Amino acid sequence: MNATTSLYQYVSSAKLPTRWGLFHIHGFVETASQQEHVALSFGEWQAGEIIPIRIHSECLTGDALFSTRCDCGAQLEKALQNIVAHGKGVLLYLRQEGRGIGLLNKIRAYKLQDSGMDTVEANEHLGFDADMRDYGICQLMLEKLQVSRVNLMTNNPKKRAALEALGIEVAARTPIDHGITDDNRAYIRTKTEKLGHEFDPHLLK
């Protein structure tokens, strides 16, 4: 057993029909915390192919409750659409709500944002780093799915750096500038200015 599989374990896989097409869902768990994560795969590929992938951190408010305070739900849907349009791909869905601070602390951060703080200031006011996410489990997920070279759908350069540090070749990056609204434009501008996210500046005016 290597270091990766001692920290994270694969659990099981099953078919997952969606409104975009038939995916397969693969379950993984962090052994220490028992935190559960999933990967969705679509189509088939040969070893060494460049596969489109999205690393998506859970956002209950955006993904399931259709909030427009963020762009998460729109990005999730667009990533799944892109994967199906390409004929193959992978979505890594990580249970890291609120950039790692958890759902209830995210609500506390929202309250501070309602009072005038930006998303980074709110997290730091609560005693957290601006972004506490960890991407270590992605290595096992991609190894299980026989993916070693990727076209990464992201605006976040930290995700690219994390994958490259895990030995995954990021052969290309595809921007995913979707879900920008009047409700979240300031939030996205903060992510761009303070967290280094790479959005088209014309979309933030």
PDB file of C-alpha atoms in Angstrom:
ATOM      1  CA  MET A   1       0.000   0.000   0.000  1.00  0.00           C
ATOM      2  CA  ASN A   2       1.468   3.369  -0.997  1.00  0.00           C
ATOM      3  CA  ALA A   3       1.109   6.630   0.930  1.00  0.00           C
ATOM      4  CA  THR A   4      -1.797   7.817  -1.202  1.00  0.00           C
ATOM      5  CA  THR A   5      -3.928   4.708  -0.721  1.00  0.00           C
ATOM      6  CA  SER A   6      -3.248   4.703   3.015  1.00  0.00           C
ATOM      7  CA  LEU A   7      -4.731   8.209   3.260  1.00  0.00           C
ATOM      8  CA  TYR A   8      -7.599   7.713   0.796  1.00  0.00           C
ATOM      9  CA  GLN A   9      -9.548   4.650  -0.290  1.00  0.00           C
ATOM     10  CA  TYR A  10     -11.710   3.733  -3.247  1.00  0.00           C
ATOM     11  CA  VAL A  11     -15.100   2.325  -2.169  1.00  0.00           C
ATOM     12  CA  SER A  12     -17.379   1.418  -5.095  1.00  0.00           C
ATOM     13  CA  SER A  13     -18.793   2.469  -8.492  1.00  0.00           C
ATOM     14  CA  ALA A  14     -22.226   2.482 -10.116  1.00  0.00           C
ATOM     15  CA  LYS A  15     -24.138   3.875 -13.086  1.00  0.00           C
ATOM     16  CA  LEU A  16     -25.511   7.407 -12.666  1.00  0.00           C
ATOM     17  CA  PRO A  17     -27.957   8.508 -15.374  1.00  0.00           C
ATOM     18  CA  THR A  18     -28.284  12.306 -15.572  1.00  0.00           C
ATOM     19  CA  ARG A  19     -30.168  14.735 -17.788  1.00  0.00           C
ATOM     20  CA  TRP A  20     -26.964  15.158 -19.813  1.00  0.00           C
ATOM     21  CA  GLY A  21     -26.200  11.466 -20.247  1.00  0.00           C
ATOM     22  CA  LEU A  22     -25.073   8.276 -18.528  1.00  0.00           C
ATOM     23  CA  PHE A  23     -22.198   8.831 -16.115  1.00  0.00           C
ATOM     24  CA  HIS A  24     -20.583   6.425 -13.680  1.00  0.00           C
ATOM     25  CA  ILE A  25     -20.159   7.541 -10.072  1.00  0.00           C
ATOM     26  CA  HIS A  26     -17.136   6.389  -8.072  1.00  0.00           C
ATOM     27  CA  GLY A  27     -16.944   6.717  -4.284  1.00  0.00           C
ATOM     28  CA  PHE A  28     -13.817   7.524  -2.289  1.00  0.00           C
ATOM     29  CA  VAL A  29     -13.159   8.235   1.386  1.00  0.00           C
ATOM     30  CA  GLU A  30     -10.468   9.941   3.441  1.00  0.00           C
ATOM     31  CA  THR A  31      -9.423   7.284   5.933  1.00  0.00           C
ATOM     32  CA  ALA A  32      -8.660   9.585   8.870  1.00  0.00           C
ATOM     33  CA  SER A  33     -11.736  11.836   8.742  1.00  0.00           C
ATOM     34  CA  GLN A  34     -14.097   9.454   6.889  1.00  0.00           C
ATOM     35  CA  GLN A  35     -14.991  12.386   4.621  1.00  0.00           C
ATOM     36  CA  GLU A  36     -16.597  11.069   1.452  1.00  0.00           C
ATOM     37  CA  HIS A  37     -15.904  12.315  -2.093  1.00  0.00           C
ATOM     38  CA  VAL A  38     -17.050  11.190  -5.537  1.00  0.00           C
ATOM     39  CA  ALA A  39     -15.849  11.196  -9.124  1.00  0.00           C
ATOM     40  CA  LEU A  40     -18.149  11.129 -12.146  1.00  0.00           C
ATOM     41  CA  SER A  41     -16.800   9.634 -15.361  1.00  0.00           C
ATOM     42  CA  PHE A  42     -18.303   9.719 -18.840  1.00  0.00           C
ATOM     43  CA  GLY A  43     -17.215   7.738 -21.879  1.00  0.00           C
ATOM     44  CA  GLU A  44     -14.110   5.640 -22.399  1.00  0.00           C
ATOM     45  CA  TRP A  45     -10.465   6.430 -23.163  1.00  0.00           C
ATOM     46  CA  GLN A  46      -7.054   4.917 -23.650  1.00  0.00           C
ATOM     47  CA  ALA A  47      -4.123   5.379 -21.291  1.00  0.00           C
ATOM     48  CA  GLY A  48      -2.212   8.549 -22.071  1.00  0.00           C
ATOM     49  CA  GLU A  49      -5.122  10.443 -23.632  1.00  0.00           C
ATOM     50  CA  ILE A  50      -5.705  14.044 -22.602  1.00  0.00           C
ATOM     51  CA  ILE A  51      -9.015  13.910 -20.716  1.00  0.00           C
ATOM     52  CA  PRO A  52     -11.163  16.947 -19.860  1.00  0.00           C
ATOM     53  CA  ILE A  53     -11.712  17.156 -16.130  1.00  0.00           C
ATOM     54  CA  ARG A  54     -13.218  19.509 -13.588  1.00  0.00           C
ATOM     55  CA  ILE A  55     -12.288  19.605  -9.891  1.00  0.00           C
ATOM     56  CA  HIS A  56     -15.408  20.953  -8.214  1.00  0.00           C
ATOM     57  CA  SER A  57     -15.650  21.690  -4.495  1.00  0.00           C
ATOM     58  CA  GLU A  58     -19.061  21.091  -2.990  1.00  0.00           C
ATOM     59  CA  CYS A  59     -21.295  24.149  -2.762  1.00  0.00           C
ATOM     60  CA  LEU A  60     -24.681  23.186  -1.354  1.00  0.00           C
ATOM     61  CA  THR A  61     -26.071  26.689  -1.762  1.00  0.00           C
ATOM     62  CA  GLY A  62     -25.019  26.991  -5.388  1.00  0.00           C
ATOM     63  CA  ASP A  63     -25.105  23.373  -6.597  1.00  0.00           C
ATOM     64  CA  ALA A  64     -28.370  22.269  -4.970  1.00  0.00           C
ATOM     65  CA  LEU A  65     -30.209  25.408  -3.801  1.00  0.00           C
ATOM     66  CA  PHE A  66     -29.568  27.485  -6.959  1.00  0.00           C
ATOM     67  CA  SER A  67     -27.995  30.454  -5.149  1.00  0.00           C
ATOM     68  CA  THR A  68     -26.613  33.212  -7.348  1.00  0.00           C
ATOM     69  CA  ARG A  69     -24.288  34.528  -4.617  1.00  0.00           C
ATOM     70  CA  CYS A  70     -21.620  32.423  -6.331  1.00  0.00           C
ATOM     71  CA  ASP A  71     -20.994  30.894  -9.747  1.00  0.00           C
ATOM     72  CA  CYS A  72     -20.576  27.311  -8.512  1.00  0.00           C
ATOM     73  CA  GLY A  73     -23.832  25.775  -9.710  1.00  0.00           C
ATOM     74  CA  ALA A  74     -23.467  27.229 -13.201  1.00  0.00           C
ATOM     75  CA  GLN A  75     -19.876  26.037 -13.430  1.00  0.00           C
ATOM     76  CA  LEU A  76     -20.867  22.537 -12.311  1.00  0.00           C
ATOM     77  CA  GLU A  77     -23.551  22.280 -14.971  1.00  0.00           C
ATOM     78  CA  LYS A  78     -21.293  23.698 -17.679  1.00  0.00           C
ATOM     79  CA  ALA A  79     -18.529  21.238 -16.798  1.00  0.00           C
ATOM     80  CA  LEU A  80     -20.891  18.273 -17.125  1.00  0.00           C
ATOM     81  CA  GLN A  81     -22.188  19.638 -20.423  1.00  0.00           C
ATOM     82  CA  ASN A  82     -18.629  20.092 -21.704  1.00  0.00           C
ATOM     83  CA  ILE A  83     -17.691  16.532 -20.740  1.00  0.00           C
ATOM     84  CA  VAL A  84     -20.671  15.060 -22.579  1.00  0.00           C
ATOM     85  CA  ALA A  85     -20.081  17.279 -25.622  1.00  0.00           C
ATOM     86  CA  HIS A  86     -16.476  16.044 -25.734  1.00  0.00           C
ATOM     87  CA  GLY A  87     -17.637  12.436 -25.462  1.00  0.00           C
ATOM     88  CA  LYS A  88     -15.508  11.671 -22.415  1.00  0.00           C
ATOM     89  CA  GLY A  89     -14.297  13.249 -19.207  1.00  0.00           C
ATOM     90  CA  VAL A  90     -14.235  13.298 -15.427  1.00  0.00           C
ATOM     91  CA  LEU A  91     -15.738  15.461 -12.683  1.00  0.00           C
ATOM     92  CA  LEU A  92     -14.034  15.224  -9.292  1.00  0.00           C
ATOM     93  CA  TYR A  93     -16.584  16.369  -6.690  1.00  0.00           C
ATOM     94  CA  LEU A  94     -14.824  17.155  -3.418  1.00  0.00           C
ATOM     95  CA  ARG A  95     -16.737  17.681  -0.184  1.00  0.00           C
ATOM     96  CA  GLN A  96     -14.996  20.939   0.756  1.00  0.00           C
ATOM     97  CA  GLU A  97     -17.854  23.351   1.352  1.00  0.00           C
ATOM     98  CA  GLY A  98     -16.986  27.026   1.604  1.00  0.00           C
ATOM     99  CA  ARG A  99     -13.385  26.566   0.355  1.00  0.00           C
ATOM    100  CA  GLY A 100     -12.907  24.145   3.230  1.00  0.00           C
ATOM    101  CA  ILE A 101     -14.556  25.911   6.194  1.00  0.00           C
ATOM    102  CA  GLY A 102     -17.804  23.905   6.165  1.00  0.00           C
ATOM    103  CA  LEU A 103     -21.442  24.778   5.579  1.00  0.00           C
ATOM    104  CA  LEU A 104     -22.312  26.483   8.865  1.00  0.00           C
ATOM    105  CA  ASN A 105     -19.158  28.584   8.872  1.00  0.00           C
ATOM    106  CA  LYS A 106     -19.935  29.477   5.278  1.00  0.00           C
ATOM    107  CA  ILE A 107     -23.307  30.832   6.439  1.00  0.00           C
ATOM    108  CA  ARG A 108     -21.503  32.821   9.139  1.00  0.00           C
ATOM    109  CA  ALA A 109     -19.195  34.165   6.431  1.00  0.00           C
ATOM    110  CA  TYR A 110     -22.221  35.089   4.309  1.00  0.00           C
ATOM    111  CA  LYS A 111     -23.565  37.105   7.248  1.00  0.00           C
ATOM    112  CA  LEU A 112     -20.303  39.019   7.456  1.00  0.00           C
ATOM    113  CA  GLN A 113     -20.431  39.614   3.720  1.00  0.00           C
ATOM    114  CA  ASP A 114     -23.960  40.992   4.141  1.00  0.00           C
ATOM    115  CA  SER A 115     -22.387  43.515   6.523  1.00  0.00           C
ATOM    116  CA  GLY A 116     -19.786  44.645   3.981  1.00  0.00           C
ATOM    117  CA  MET A 117     -16.839  42.243   4.121  1.00  0.00           C
ATOM    118  CA  ASP A 118     -15.638  40.441   1.025  1.00  0.00           C
ATOM    119  CA  THR A 119     -15.318  36.639   0.919  1.00  0.00           C
ATOM    120  CA  VAL A 120     -11.639  36.634   1.907  1.00  0.00           C
ATOM    121  CA  GLU A 121     -12.108  39.111   4.754  1.00  0.00           C
ATOM    122  CA  ALA A 122     -15.064  37.123   6.089  1.00  0.00           C
ATOM    123  CA  ASN A 123     -13.165  33.823   6.178  1.00  0.00           C
ATOM    124  CA  GLU A 124     -10.176  35.436   7.858  1.00  0.00           C
ATOM    125  CA  HIS A 125     -12.412  37.238  10.379  1.00  0.00           C
ATOM    126  CA  LEU A 126     -13.743  33.814  11.404  1.00  0.00           C
ATOM    127  CA  GLY A 127     -10.181  32.589  11.949  1.00  0.00           C
ATOM    128  CA  PHE A 128      -9.741  30.629   8.709  1.00  0.00           C
ATOM    129  CA  ASP A 129      -7.395  30.958   5.782  1.00  0.00           C
ATOM    130  CA  ALA A 130      -8.942  32.365   2.625  1.00  0.00           C
ATOM    131  CA  ASP A 131      -8.790  28.930   0.953  1.00  0.00           C
ATOM    132  CA  MET A 132      -8.347  25.763   3.039  1.00  0.00           C
ATOM    133  CA  ARG A 133      -8.972  23.147   0.368  1.00  0.00           C
ATOM    134  CA  ASP A 134      -6.784  20.104  -0.144  1.00  0.00           C
ATOM    135  CA  TYR A 135      -6.563  18.198  -3.425  1.00  0.00           C
ATOM    136  CA  GLY A 136      -4.555  15.152  -2.352  1.00  0.00           C
ATOM    137  CA  ILE A 137      -7.381  12.699  -3.001  1.00  0.00           C
ATOM    138  CA  CYS A 138      -7.421  13.702  -6.683  1.00  0.00           C
ATOM    139  CA  GLN A 139      -4.330  11.549  -7.247  1.00  0.00           C
ATOM    140  CA  LEU A 140      -6.106   8.325  -6.228  1.00  0.00           C
ATOM    141  CA  MET A 141      -9.280   9.323  -8.074  1.00  0.00           C
ATOM    142  CA  LEU A 142      -7.453   9.914 -11.345  1.00  0.00           C
ATOM    143  CA  GLU A 143      -5.257   6.829 -10.943  1.00  0.00           C
ATOM    144  CA  LYS A 144      -8.386   4.707 -10.419  1.00  0.00           C
ATOM    145  CA  LEU A 145      -9.883   6.144 -13.607  1.00  0.00           C
ATOM    146  CA  GLN A 146      -6.595   5.712 -15.508  1.00  0.00           C
ATOM    147  CA  VAL A 147      -6.188   9.414 -16.202  1.00  0.00           C
ATOM    148  CA  SER A 148      -2.686  10.879 -16.169  1.00  0.00           C
ATOM    149  CA  ARG A 149      -2.973  13.777 -18.653  1.00  0.00           C
ATOM    150  CA  VAL A 150      -5.778  16.334 -18.394  1.00  0.00           C
ATOM    151  CA  ASN A 151      -7.409  19.374 -19.886  1.00  0.00           C
ATOM    152  CA  LEU A 152      -8.393  21.137 -16.671  1.00  0.00           C
ATOM    153  CA  MET A 153     -11.597  23.189 -16.671  1.00  0.00           C
ATOM    154  CA  THR A 154     -10.853  25.914 -14.150  1.00  0.00           C
ATOM    155  CA  ASN A 155     -10.151  29.580 -13.530  1.00  0.00           C
ATOM    156  CA  ASN A 156      -8.091  28.755 -10.431  1.00  0.00           C
ATOM    157  CA  PRO A 157      -4.315  28.378 -10.967  1.00  0.00           C
ATOM    158  CA  LYS A 158      -3.963  26.706  -7.550  1.00  0.00           C
ATOM    159  CA  LYS A 159      -5.847  23.667  -8.873  1.00  0.00           C
ATOM    160  CA  ARG A 160      -3.413  23.352 -11.757  1.00  0.00           C
ATOM    161  CA  ALA A 161      -0.451  23.627  -9.384  1.00  0.00           C
ATOM    162  CA  ALA A 162      -1.986  21.045  -7.039  1.00  0.00           C
ATOM    163  CA  LEU A 163      -2.444  18.496  -9.827  1.00  0.00           C
ATOM    164  CA  GLU A 164       1.057  19.050 -11.170  1.00  0.00           C
ATOM    165  CA  ALA A 165       2.462  18.554  -7.657  1.00  0.00           C
ATOM    166  CA  LEU A 166       0.648  15.194  -7.575  1.00  0.00           C
ATOM    167  CA  GLY A 167       2.287  14.106 -10.810  1.00  0.00           C
ATOM    168  CA  ILE A 168      -0.700  14.749 -13.087  1.00  0.00           C
ATOM    169  CA  GLU A 169       0.181  16.375 -16.409  1.00  0.00           C
ATOM    170  CA  VAL A 170      -2.017  19.417 -17.057  1.00  0.00           C
ATOM    171  CA  ALA A 171      -1.701  19.494 -20.829  1.00  0.00           C
ATOM    172  CA  ALA A 172      -4.265  22.288 -21.250  1.00  0.00           C
ATOM    173  CA  ARG A 173      -6.557  24.581 -19.287  1.00  0.00           C
ATOM    174  CA  THR A 174     -10.050  25.548 -20.364  1.00  0.00           C
ATOM    175  CA  PRO A 175     -11.620  28.636 -18.703  1.00  0.00           C
ATOM    176  CA  ILE A 176     -15.076  28.132 -17.265  1.00  0.00           C
ATOM    177  CA  ASP A 177     -16.482  31.674 -17.100  1.00  0.00           C
ATOM    178  CA  HIS A 178     -20.115  30.850 -16.400  1.00  0.00           C
ATOM    179  CA  GLY A 179     -22.682  31.952 -13.856  1.00  0.00           C
ATOM    180  CA  ILE A 180     -21.563  35.567 -13.438  1.00  0.00           C
ATOM    181  CA  THR A 181     -24.521  37.656 -12.259  1.00  0.00           C
ATOM    182  CA  ASP A 182     -25.140  41.021 -10.639  1.00  0.00           C
ATOM    183  CA  ASP A 183     -25.442  39.128  -7.344  1.00  0.00           C
ATOM    184  CA  ASN A 184     -21.940  37.661  -7.494  1.00  0.00           C
ATOM    185  CA  ARG A 185     -19.907  40.025  -9.662  1.00  0.00           C
ATOM    186  CA  ALA A 186     -18.169  41.613  -6.643  1.00  0.00           C
ATOM    187  CA  TYR A 187     -17.490  38.156  -5.179  1.00  0.00           C
ATOM    188  CA  ILE A 188     -15.866  36.998  -8.410  1.00  0.00           C
ATOM    189  CA  ARG A 189     -13.886  40.216  -8.658  1.00  0.00           C
ATOM    190  CA  THR A 190     -12.531  39.497  -5.152  1.00  0.00           C
ATOM    191  CA  LYS A 191     -11.563  35.949  -6.175  1.00  0.00           C
ATOM    192  CA  THR A 192      -9.718  37.429  -9.141  1.00  0.00           C
ATOM    193  CA  GLU A 193      -7.926  40.185  -7.222  1.00  0.00           C
ATOM    194  CA  LYS A 194      -7.171  38.352  -3.957  1.00  0.00           C
ATOM    195  CA  LEU A 195      -7.094  34.653  -4.861  1.00  0.00           C
ATOM    196  CA  GLY A 196      -5.624  34.832  -8.348  1.00  0.00           C
ATOM    197  CA  HIS A 197      -8.538  33.337 -10.255  1.00  0.00           C
ATOM    198  CA  GLU A 198      -8.353  33.957 -13.998  1.00  0.00           C
ATOM    199  CA  PHE A 199     -11.647  35.336 -15.291  1.00  0.00           C
ATOM    200  CA  ASP A 200     -12.152  37.309 -18.463  1.00  0.00           C
ATOM    201  CA  PRO A 201     -11.957  40.908 -17.117  1.00  0.00           C
ATOM    202  CA  HIS A 202     -14.624  42.068 -19.579  1.00  0.00           C
ATOM    203  CA  LEU A 203     -17.148  39.837 -17.817  1.00  0.00           C
ATOM    204  CA  LEU A 204     -16.551  41.556 -14.467  1.00  0.00           C
ATOM    205  CA  LYS A 205     -17.365  45.122 -15.552  1.00  0.00           C
TER     206      LYS A 205
END
